[in-house]
XYZ file of C-alpha atoms in Angstrom:
672
model
C 31.702 87.967 89.703
C 31.825 91.796 88.946
C 28.981 93.671 87.508
C 29.681 96.893 85.581
C 27.137 99.135 84.945
C 27.625 102.061 82.383
C 25.578 104.988 81.029
C 26.955 104.765 77.568
C 27.219 101.019 77.111
C 23.436 100.535 76.285
C 23.681 103.201 73.554
C 23.991 102.709 69.648
C 26.900 105.343 69.411
C 28.174 106.544 66.277
C 31.655 108.162 66.521
C 30.839 110.935 64.086
C 28.426 112.407 66.500
C 30.212 112.146 69.970
C 33.030 114.131 71.418
C 34.307 113.437 74.909
C 37.572 114.540 76.812
C 38.753 111.331 78.537
C 39.131 108.726 75.972
C 40.527 105.267 76.468
C 41.477 102.585 73.804
C 40.627 98.986 73.460
C 38.573 97.175 76.036
C 38.134 100.289 78.092
C 36.668 101.983 75.253
C 34.453 99.229 74.583
C 33.029 99.512 78.149
C 32.486 103.288 77.866
C 30.607 102.826 74.669
C 32.698 105.667 72.375
C 35.956 107.237 72.352
C 37.307 110.579 71.594
C 37.689 111.251 67.642
C 40.768 113.119 68.199
C 42.749 110.368 69.981
C 41.183 107.251 68.150
C 43.489 104.821 67.137
C 41.467 103.549 64.283
C 41.407 107.061 62.964
C 44.946 107.988 63.838
C 46.755 104.800 62.754
C 46.863 102.795 59.573
C 44.730 99.629 59.630
C 47.566 97.273 59.613
C 48.752 98.945 62.897
C 45.545 99.812 64.540
C 44.349 96.063 64.278
C 47.300 94.928 66.235
C 46.675 97.499 68.819
C 43.304 95.942 69.172
C 44.376 92.494 69.232
C 47.088 93.225 72.009
C 44.067 94.321 74.286
C 42.210 91.264 74.037
C 42.926 88.501 76.896
C 45.486 85.937 76.184
C 45.416 82.262 76.966
C 48.012 82.813 79.828
C 45.861 85.788 81.108
C 42.715 83.861 81.017
C 44.249 80.913 82.871
C 45.911 83.136 85.461
C 42.604 84.895 86.030
C 40.693 81.620 86.548
C 43.318 80.230 88.858
C 43.232 83.481 90.914
C 39.503 83.395 91.243
C 39.495 86.960 89.930
C 36.464 86.138 87.790
C 34.160 82.982 87.221
C 34.898 80.808 84.325
C 30.948 81.072 83.511
C 30.957 84.626 82.931
C 30.597 84.885 79.144
C 31.849 88.771 79.219
C 35.636 87.674 80.170
C 36.380 85.323 77.091
C 38.345 86.035 74.127
C 35.227 86.048 71.968
C 33.069 88.197 74.193
C 36.174 90.669 74.388
C 36.242 90.885 70.527
C 32.507 91.087 70.019
C 32.401 93.996 72.579
C 35.227 95.878 70.895
C 32.633 96.057 67.968
C 30.225 98.234 69.757
C 32.842 101.227 70.256
C 31.866 102.973 67.201
C 31.229 102.130 63.370
C 34.924 102.782 62.594
C 35.755 99.991 65.137
C 33.232 97.804 63.871
C 34.197 97.961 60.273
C 38.098 97.410 61.162
C 37.241 94.520 63.186
C 34.838 92.670 60.932
C 37.145 93.226 58.065
C 40.393 91.858 59.569
C 40.372 88.173 59.491
C 43.465 87.827 61.700
C 41.336 88.768 64.891
C 38.885 86.035 63.952
C 41.536 83.502 63.729
C 41.797 82.574 67.224
C 38.993 80.368 68.311
C 38.014 79.361 71.981
C 35.929 76.515 72.698
C 34.298 76.485 76.233
C 31.160 74.887 77.645
C 30.326 78.086 79.557
C 29.513 79.780 76.085
C 25.612 79.422 75.653
C 25.613 80.562 72.148
C 29.020 78.460 71.205
C 27.914 77.096 67.966
C 26.722 80.721 66.626
C 29.954 82.155 67.861
C 32.036 79.417 66.428
C 30.296 79.876 63.052
C 30.982 83.513 63.169
C 34.581 83.256 63.760
C 34.863 80.686 60.798
C 33.255 82.968 58.534
C 35.030 86.135 59.521
C 38.637 84.394 59.750
C 38.326 84.299 56.107
C 41.292 81.822 54.485
C 43.709 82.578 57.535
C 45.216 79.735 59.453
C 43.420 79.055 62.635
C 44.309 78.263 66.150
C 41.779 76.441 68.080
C 41.771 76.550 71.914
C 39.667 73.902 73.859
C 39.144 74.923 77.503
C 38.048 71.326 78.928
C 34.723 71.150 80.195
C 31.474 69.011 80.059
C 28.474 69.638 78.132
C 30.180 70.414 74.816
C 28.431 68.998 71.463
C 31.447 67.767 69.766
C 29.598 66.160 67.009
C 27.983 69.471 66.243
C 31.369 71.219 66.575
C 33.251 68.722 64.311
C 30.719 69.073 61.730
C 31.261 73.156 61.729
C 34.945 72.549 61.355
C 34.868 69.974 58.608
C 35.191 72.484 55.726
C 38.064 74.167 57.606
C 40.102 71.458 58.960
C 42.717 72.470 56.471
C 43.238 75.765 57.793
C 43.662 74.453 61.633
C 47.393 75.269 61.992
C 47.538 74.817 65.978
C 45.089 73.278 68.396
C 45.757 74.000 72.032
C 44.032 71.694 74.713
C 43.880 73.735 78.028
C 42.674 72.460 81.592
C 41.775 75.223 83.749
C 44.346 75.896 86.472
C 42.333 74.850 89.796
C 43.100 73.640 93.052
C 39.668 71.712 93.138
C 40.754 69.132 91.059
C 42.945 66.322 91.767
C 46.114 65.305 89.574
C 44.297 62.412 88.177
C 41.129 64.482 87.689
C 43.052 67.082 85.544
C 44.582 64.241 83.316
C 41.156 62.548 82.859
C 39.774 65.936 81.484
C 42.075 65.540 78.466
C 39.880 62.705 77.113
C 37.473 65.403 75.663
C 40.176 66.005 73.086
C 39.626 62.554 71.751
C 36.426 63.593 70.521
C 37.420 66.320 68.673
C 40.556 64.589 67.302
C 38.509 61.556 65.711
C 37.997 63.508 62.192
C 41.274 65.507 62.253
C 43.898 62.966 62.889
C 46.076 64.928 60.688
C 46.503 67.404 63.343
C 48.304 65.215 65.930
C 51.549 67.222 65.324
C 50.055 70.715 65.929
C 48.649 70.074 69.341
C 49.617 72.143 72.322
C 48.670 70.098 75.654
C 48.287 72.019 78.802
C 47.333 69.935 81.621
C 46.581 72.714 84.154
C 49.687 73.502 86.692
C 52.569 71.480 87.461
C 52.117 67.643 86.986
C 54.342 64.625 87.949
C 55.533 62.293 85.055
C 54.060 58.924 85.991
C 51.955 55.937 84.539
C 48.668 57.988 84.408
C 49.967 59.734 81.361
C 50.184 56.583 79.340
C 46.935 57.262 77.335
C 48.499 60.454 75.818
C 50.898 58.369 74.050
C 47.846 56.622 72.085
C 45.718 59.795 71.756
C 48.481 62.472 71.202
C 51.390 60.809 69.926
C 52.896 64.273 68.346
C 51.498 66.670 70.970
C 53.819 69.064 72.798
C 53.159 69.266 76.358
C 53.240 72.931 77.545
C 52.494 72.610 81.147
C 55.322 72.265 83.644
C 56.026 68.695 84.184
C 58.098 67.231 87.289
C 61.041 64.760 87.295
C 62.034 63.081 90.331
C 64.391 60.555 91.776
C 61.297 57.976 92.129
C 60.383 58.330 88.657
C 59.639 55.108 86.858
C 61.949 55.029 83.791
C 59.599 53.335 81.354
C 58.576 53.936 77.613
C 55.702 56.492 78.698
C 58.004 58.546 80.936
C 60.712 58.633 78.102
C 57.929 59.779 75.702
C 56.790 62.388 77.849
C 60.077 63.919 78.537
C 60.885 64.047 74.688
C 57.455 66.040 74.458
C 57.922 68.501 77.395
C 58.528 72.357 76.765
C 59.271 72.850 80.379
C 60.414 70.320 83.214
C 61.491 70.712 86.758
C 64.055 68.312 88.249
C 63.959 67.190 91.697
C 67.380 65.214 91.614
C 71.174 65.489 91.356
C 73.151 66.509 88.301
C 74.127 62.654 87.867
C 70.367 62.002 87.354
C 69.724 65.032 85.091
C 72.794 64.707 82.671
C 71.426 61.626 80.974
C 68.105 63.069 80.087
C 69.176 66.380 78.635
C 69.563 64.798 75.075
C 66.093 63.582 75.154
C 64.535 67.027 75.631
C 64.355 67.953 71.901
C 61.343 70.204 72.542
C 62.379 71.911 75.975
C 62.285 75.561 76.159
C 62.630 75.936 79.942
C 64.453 73.842 82.515
C 64.271 74.175 86.206
C 66.409 72.543 88.717
C 65.605 72.164 92.709
C 68.775 70.782 94.268
C 69.087 69.914 97.877
C 70.708 72.983 99.699
C 72.666 70.794 102.180
C 73.865 68.373 99.705
C 77.770 68.248 98.888
C 78.800 69.778 95.767
C 79.156 67.390 92.730
C 82.113 67.537 90.381
C 81.522 68.274 86.807
C 79.956 65.341 84.929
C 81.494 64.450 81.589
C 78.141 63.634 80.022
C 77.426 67.443 80.221
C 78.172 67.797 76.578
C 75.072 69.750 75.144
C 71.782 71.268 75.964
C 68.412 71.015 74.324
C 68.448 72.985 71.043
C 65.547 75.216 71.940
C 66.498 76.151 75.385
C 65.740 79.510 76.405
C 65.099 79.956 80.274
C 66.978 78.248 83.113
C 65.686 78.013 86.837
C 68.118 77.080 89.448
C 67.500 76.715 93.217
C 70.521 75.399 95.389
C 74.263 76.109 96.042
C 76.363 77.198 93.011
C 77.447 73.856 91.858
C 80.062 73.855 89.124
C 77.521 71.837 86.923
C 75.358 75.007 86.928
C 78.322 76.809 85.484
C 78.880 74.248 83.004
C 75.139 74.212 82.017
C 75.073 77.935 81.393
C 78.396 77.781 79.525
C 76.656 75.444 77.126
C 73.683 77.397 76.663
C 75.283 80.691 76.592
C 74.246 81.609 73.012
C 70.573 80.592 73.349
C 69.893 81.658 76.950
C 67.348 84.683 77.221
C 65.978 84.294 80.954
C 67.963 83.179 84.053
C 66.663 82.827 87.476
C 69.245 81.828 90.331
C 68.028 81.298 93.905
C 71.609 80.699 95.525
C 71.982 79.303 99.225
C 75.632 79.656 99.130
C 76.468 82.193 96.532
C 79.915 82.716 95.300
C 79.576 86.167 93.920
C 82.902 86.501 92.100
C 82.535 83.257 90.100
C 78.849 84.045 89.446
C 79.633 87.358 87.926
C 82.207 85.948 85.751
C 79.617 83.317 84.330
C 77.164 86.046 83.830
C 79.679 87.894 81.466
C 79.679 84.910 79.316
C 75.831 85.137 78.406
C 75.585 87.417 75.424
C 71.761 86.860 74.527
C 70.543 87.229 78.112
C 67.209 89.383 78.358
C 66.096 88.896 81.917
C 68.116 88.155 85.028
C 66.614 87.276 88.607
C 68.839 86.828 91.482
C 67.742 85.628 95.036
C 70.611 85.467 97.311
C 70.533 83.868 100.814
C 73.685 84.533 102.724
C 74.239 83.190 106.052
C 77.367 85.280 107.110
C 78.310 88.836 106.014
C 81.659 87.075 104.482
C 79.756 85.670 101.845
C 78.698 89.108 100.588
C 82.151 90.359 100.173
C 83.699 90.310 96.534
C 86.055 92.439 94.712
C 84.641 94.482 91.694
C 86.747 94.128 88.426
C 86.411 96.227 85.692
C 85.145 94.550 82.638
C 85.187 95.263 78.832
C 81.899 93.030 78.015
C 78.565 94.627 77.811
C 75.529 92.672 77.533
C 73.207 95.006 75.400
C 70.351 92.656 75.247
C 69.426 92.199 79.080
C 66.281 94.534 79.680
C 65.257 93.249 83.349
C 67.293 93.041 86.161
C 66.243 91.994 89.699
C 68.196 91.410 93.026
C 66.788 90.050 96.124
C 68.900 89.169 99.204
C 67.696 87.243 102.280
C 68.778 85.980 105.560
C 67.981 82.328 106.804
C 65.520 82.069 109.686
C 67.982 81.247 112.630
C 70.090 84.403 111.481
C 67.537 86.454 113.045
C 68.224 85.148 116.449
C 71.883 86.416 116.179
C 72.959 89.142 118.533
C 74.590 90.636 115.422
C 71.245 91.224 113.849
C 72.158 94.936 112.799
C 75.243 93.888 111.173
C 73.519 91.017 109.172
C 70.984 93.506 107.973
C 73.380 96.217 106.983
C 75.276 93.693 104.933
C 72.088 92.431 103.499
C 71.036 95.942 102.207
C 74.596 96.717 100.785
C 74.739 93.482 98.859
C 72.169 94.751 96.259
C 74.106 98.073 95.904
C 77.386 96.106 95.593
C 76.053 93.890 92.968
C 74.650 96.740 91.113
C 78.012 98.652 90.961
C 79.300 95.410 89.546
C 76.642 95.390 86.858
C 76.578 98.937 86.090
C 79.101 98.652 83.133
C 77.879 95.211 82.080
C 73.963 95.814 81.898
C 74.026 99.376 81.065
C 70.979 98.850 78.789
C 68.646 97.588 81.281
C 64.979 99.357 81.458
C 63.417 97.352 84.151
C 65.168 97.174 87.858
C 63.872 95.645 90.897
C 65.912 96.001 94.316
C 65.094 94.585 97.628
C 66.615 96.156 99.890
C 69.079 98.633 98.864
C 71.037 100.658 101.213
C 69.978 104.543 100.543
C 73.657 105.376 100.259
C 74.138 103.091 96.975
C 71.161 105.156 95.219
C 73.465 107.049 93.128
C 74.569 104.002 91.370
C 71.129 104.277 89.763
C 72.333 107.008 87.268
C 74.505 104.677 85.578
C 71.566 103.144 83.993
C 70.469 105.670 81.174
C 67.586 103.876 79.791
C 65.895 103.175 83.064
C 61.980 103.014 82.695
C 60.693 100.871 85.505
C 62.008 100.736 89.249
C 60.929 98.885 92.089
C 62.892 99.500 95.129
C 62.925 98.538 98.637
C 64.947 100.498 100.869
C 66.439 99.351 104.509
C 65.914 101.038 107.627
C 63.089 103.617 108.797
C 60.615 104.374 106.040
C 59.425 107.650 107.838
C 62.703 109.716 106.947
C 66.034 109.503 105.399
C 68.837 110.471 107.989
C 70.381 113.764 107.030
C 73.891 112.134 106.749
C 72.528 110.112 103.967
C 70.872 112.567 102.017
C 72.458 113.482 98.502
C 74.284 116.639 97.338
C 72.103 116.611 94.318
C 69.244 114.635 93.136
C 70.052 111.316 91.010
C 68.812 112.019 87.397
C 66.320 109.376 85.833
C 65.190 110.767 82.771
C 63.302 107.964 81.351
C 61.652 106.633 84.241
C 57.824 106.391 84.065
C 57.193 103.789 86.747
C 58.587 103.648 90.571
C 57.464 101.259 93.168
C 58.726 101.713 96.938
C 58.017 101.508 100.460
C 59.647 104.903 101.018
C 57.986 107.929 100.067
C 61.123 110.080 100.452
C 62.933 108.188 97.832
C 61.278 110.736 95.462
C 63.275 113.618 96.942
C 66.396 111.973 96.045
C 65.239 111.462 92.276
C 64.836 113.846 89.302
C 62.234 111.979 87.444
C 60.592 114.371 85.086
C 58.454 111.701 82.918
C 57.343 109.609 86.141
C 53.529 108.720 85.118
C 52.746 105.695 87.581
C 53.587 105.751 91.490
C 53.198 102.628 93.673
C 53.647 103.300 97.387
C 53.892 100.459 99.769
C 52.902 100.822 103.396
C 53.488 104.541 103.389
C 52.949 106.378 106.954
C 53.155 109.836 105.299
C 53.204 111.273 102.170
C 53.935 114.861 103.049
C 57.430 114.707 101.585
C 55.899 114.288 98.057
C 54.850 118.011 98.394
C 58.522 119.068 97.555
C 58.817 116.378 94.701
C 58.174 117.138 90.939
C 55.337 114.460 90.099
C 53.299 117.116 88.244
C 52.915 114.478 85.285
C 51.941 111.662 87.529
C 48.731 109.970 86.218
C 48.212 106.764 88.162
C 48.708 106.498 92.093
C 48.713 102.948 93.695
C 48.590 102.799 97.143
C 49.273 99.166 99.191
C 48.351 100.093 102.856
C 50.483 98.458 105.614
C 50.224 99.394 109.563
C 49.687 103.067 109.162
C 46.497 104.429 110.552
C 46.161 107.657 108.302
C 47.995 109.512 105.665
C 47.714 113.019 104.134
C 47.891 113.627 100.496
C 48.796 117.032 99.207
C 46.886 118.416 96.145
C 49.659 120.295 94.806
C 51.692 117.025 94.270
C 48.893 115.454 92.123
C 47.212 117.862 89.964
C 47.118 115.719 86.801
C 46.480 112.305 88.777
C 43.721 110.172 86.645
C 43.692 107.029 88.441
C 43.652 106.347 92.208
C 43.905 102.690 93.476
C 43.973 101.798 97.064
C 44.662 98.073 97.301
C 44.520 96.498 100.567
C 45.797 93.030 99.302
C 47.658 91.381 102.314
C 45.390 92.516 105.396
C 42.397 94.564 106.435
C 42.717 98.242 106.133
C 42.769 99.712 109.285
C 39.653 101.800 110.381
C 41.351 105.253 109.743
C 43.548 104.399 106.990
C 41.776 106.689 104.786
C 42.070 110.233 103.426
C 40.928 112.492 106.412
C 39.059 114.279 103.660
C 39.118 113.619 99.828
C 41.375 116.102 98.303
C 40.090 117.928 95.038
C 41.841 115.935 92.301
C 40.717 118.168 89.470
C 41.679 115.293 86.684
C 40.846 112.450 88.525
C 38.905 110.035 86.370
C 38.856 106.666 88.404
C 39.022 105.517 91.756
C 39.384 101.798 92.783
C 39.103 100.829 96.395
C 40.126 96.806 96.789
C 39.764 95.532 100.483
C 39.586 92.043 101.993
C 37.374 93.407 105.175
C 33.877 92.392 104.306
C 31.133 94.952 103.818
C 33.826 97.549 102.643
C 33.264 100.084 105.321
C 36.092 102.111 103.721
C 34.233 102.134 100.464
C 31.062 103.211 102.229
C 33.236 106.296 103.752
C 34.434 107.149 100.245
C 30.919 107.285 99.153
C 30.040 109.662 102.086
C 32.935 111.836 101.143
C 31.546 112.124 97.614
C 28.059 112.604 99.088
C 29.284 115.477 101.470
C 31.236 117.199 98.597
C 30.393 116.106 95.156
C 32.291 118.901 93.679
C 35.744 117.681 95.045
C 36.771 115.554 91.943
C 35.005 117.353 89.006
C 36.087 114.739 86.436
C 35.282 111.574 88.404
C 33.499 108.850 86.270
C 34.257 105.625 87.544
C 34.315 103.743 91.004
C 35.402 100.258 91.487
C 34.874 98.260 94.417
C 35.683 94.545 95.053
C 33.077 94.330 97.824
C 29.639 95.478 98.708
C 28.732 98.844 99.760
C 25.633 100.354 101.343
C 23.270 100.615 98.415
C 21.120 103.606 100.045
C 24.351 105.540 100.583
C 25.551 104.744 97.049
C 22.229 105.737 95.552
C 22.163 109.041 97.339
C 25.572 109.642 96.228
C 24.843 109.136 92.773
C 21.884 110.868 92.570
C 23.501 113.956 94.063
C 26.575 113.799 91.970
C 24.684 113.072 88.720
C 21.673 115.345 88.821
C 22.097 117.901 91.885
C 25.809 119.136 91.032
C 26.218 121.297 88.071
C 29.433 121.717 85.827
C 31.080 118.358 86.779
C 31.253 114.776 85.282
C 28.783 112.283 85.981
C 29.623 108.822 87.460
C 28.814 106.435 84.661
C 30.539 103.157 85.702
C 30.407 101.445 89.263
C 32.030 97.703 89.541
C 30.437 95.990 92.274
C 30.430 91.951 92.985
C 26.746 91.947 92.899
C 23.563 94.116 92.989
C 20.325 93.179 94.580
C 17.550 92.725 92.057
C 15.366 95.404 93.589
C 18.107 98.009 93.005
C 19.233 97.216 89.386
C 16.846 99.025 87.559
C 17.019 102.132 89.727
C 21.029 101.950 89.625
C 21.079 101.474 85.820
C 18.997 104.441 85.488
C 21.049 106.673 87.447
C 24.172 105.469 85.522
C 22.370 105.873 81.993
C 21.629 109.751 83.125
C 17.833 109.131 84.065
C 16.532 110.676 87.214
C 15.157 107.999 89.607
C 14.257 107.421 93.291
C 14.728 104.388 95.654
C 12.367 101.594 95.456
C 9.716 102.387 98.212
C 9.577 100.286 101.403
C 12.580 98.255 100.706
C 15.463 97.918 102.876
C 18.778 97.712 100.750
C 21.220 97.478 103.591
C 23.736 94.583 102.860
C 22.439 92.839 106.166
C 18.952 92.819 105.095
C 19.953 91.767 101.339
C 22.069 88.848 102.636
C 19.916 86.220 101.691
C 19.565 87.653 98.141
C 23.049 88.226 97.589
C 23.903 84.435 98.617
C 20.964 83.026 96.603
C 22.749 80.624 94.300
C 20.132 81.019 91.600
C 20.696 84.913 91.250
């Protein structure tokens, strides 16, 4: 788990007596203990809007489930739950406390989890402060929950329970049968609340096959909606239990032919998402006459396989209700595909993953259209080549065709989807970049280019820059892309595998505030200070492999506005984090606004201590570092460490070796 030490978090701070220059809202404001009056959302916005801003900062069920599954934090860490996040927000200031306490809607979502040691007190607080509003009760399945006491608490409020969500943590440590078995916890809660059977959402944790192990659900939860993804295959036993499960599913994945799918569609009365995984080598089927309707709540279709005529029929039937479409096509017929897409007027997000075996499959005429799909906001186009094609002697020709297909499709879509705000292309031939100018509302762009990332050939350079006036985020593998774009509002830049950032010196990125760097194979790169005068957050994220020994800044530039540095590495003992601490120790004035350091692994405690001591007490006229995130802190170091972050002068504990090697036994102590 992460330990975050903050000099201001321990203070009982009233916003009427504080003024600060680098405010953040919501959970970040809570972690710093206070916010700037001039930008305090509680003071600037009406209460009916301010509470919504606070609510949006709280972790959702989906976010909590994803974090648990990703191992980003322990499920036993109480600070990371919905309730602890809400309680933390009350400590920002008296204004925030008053707004949060007197807003019943913020307390109407109640989470029951065995990891909360003060669960009964927490539940009583939420029930009291939620007033008379309808309740959403979320049960995170786990052992050790006192169901009798909890049911007694809810007895006087059972008429207010509008939705009951049973959630099994998504984890690979439990088998499918064990995950299903954990749903029996709900029986204890349901005994006195039988009238809630039609308000239940059941999440079994990850994808689960429909089989006889689900039969007990029919007895315990006859009206529940199953919101986790359920699999339907050819070997399914078509009994009464399977039929009931299908009728209660909101998301189902088919691993069978359209002939087997068609009869079940009429039973999917609650289905919002259908995924179909077809055999890429199977012969195309004729259109089945039983395809006459689709589920009434259907919003999302995911299909993988050849472009079957039945897919076209399915999309035609769902044309006025379909919002999300993902197509992974092994043998795409582009002309037919575009014609089908023109008939989906409500589409909001479209993802195309095209696998082409020959360049001929990528050739299609671009026909003008009067249809405009104004609802689409996100478009993603990915092209790929089967593994055996890489052995072809005409590899260069295939790569060129692969890179050109995205631009060709984009040209076909420029009039159809002119209102998109989010675009992702991989790869795109650099010569097609001028097409981007047709999308006037583009705000987010992720662009992987073909060819050498170290430079753009002179013959491919444009006569003028492509203007993207609304763009605020750009992710790319080619730094020189910025030299071809005019992006006056760009706020967030994400660079993948950069080898040189020298070209950024000629780009207009003066408004850039967040810079993410995802390293690749390059051994070092240079950052030009003139390009990043206003950068506030620098994040170096080595997610896919260890950072090379010299993949660091030769010397840390003096970013005058830099407030936060995050260094994520999978290399143990974090040598690059140690180097960063050394750079700050040697030159404490290089980043005068720096207040936060975030590491995902250990650093040398003595180097960190000396750096904080010099930065916070010996340097004059600069911000103090008040937040450091680490995986763990040795007990002998905790008091001295927290004193430094709280602004108290201290010294290293005498006669204690604080190197990670010497404290390994302490760090690995399961009782810590």
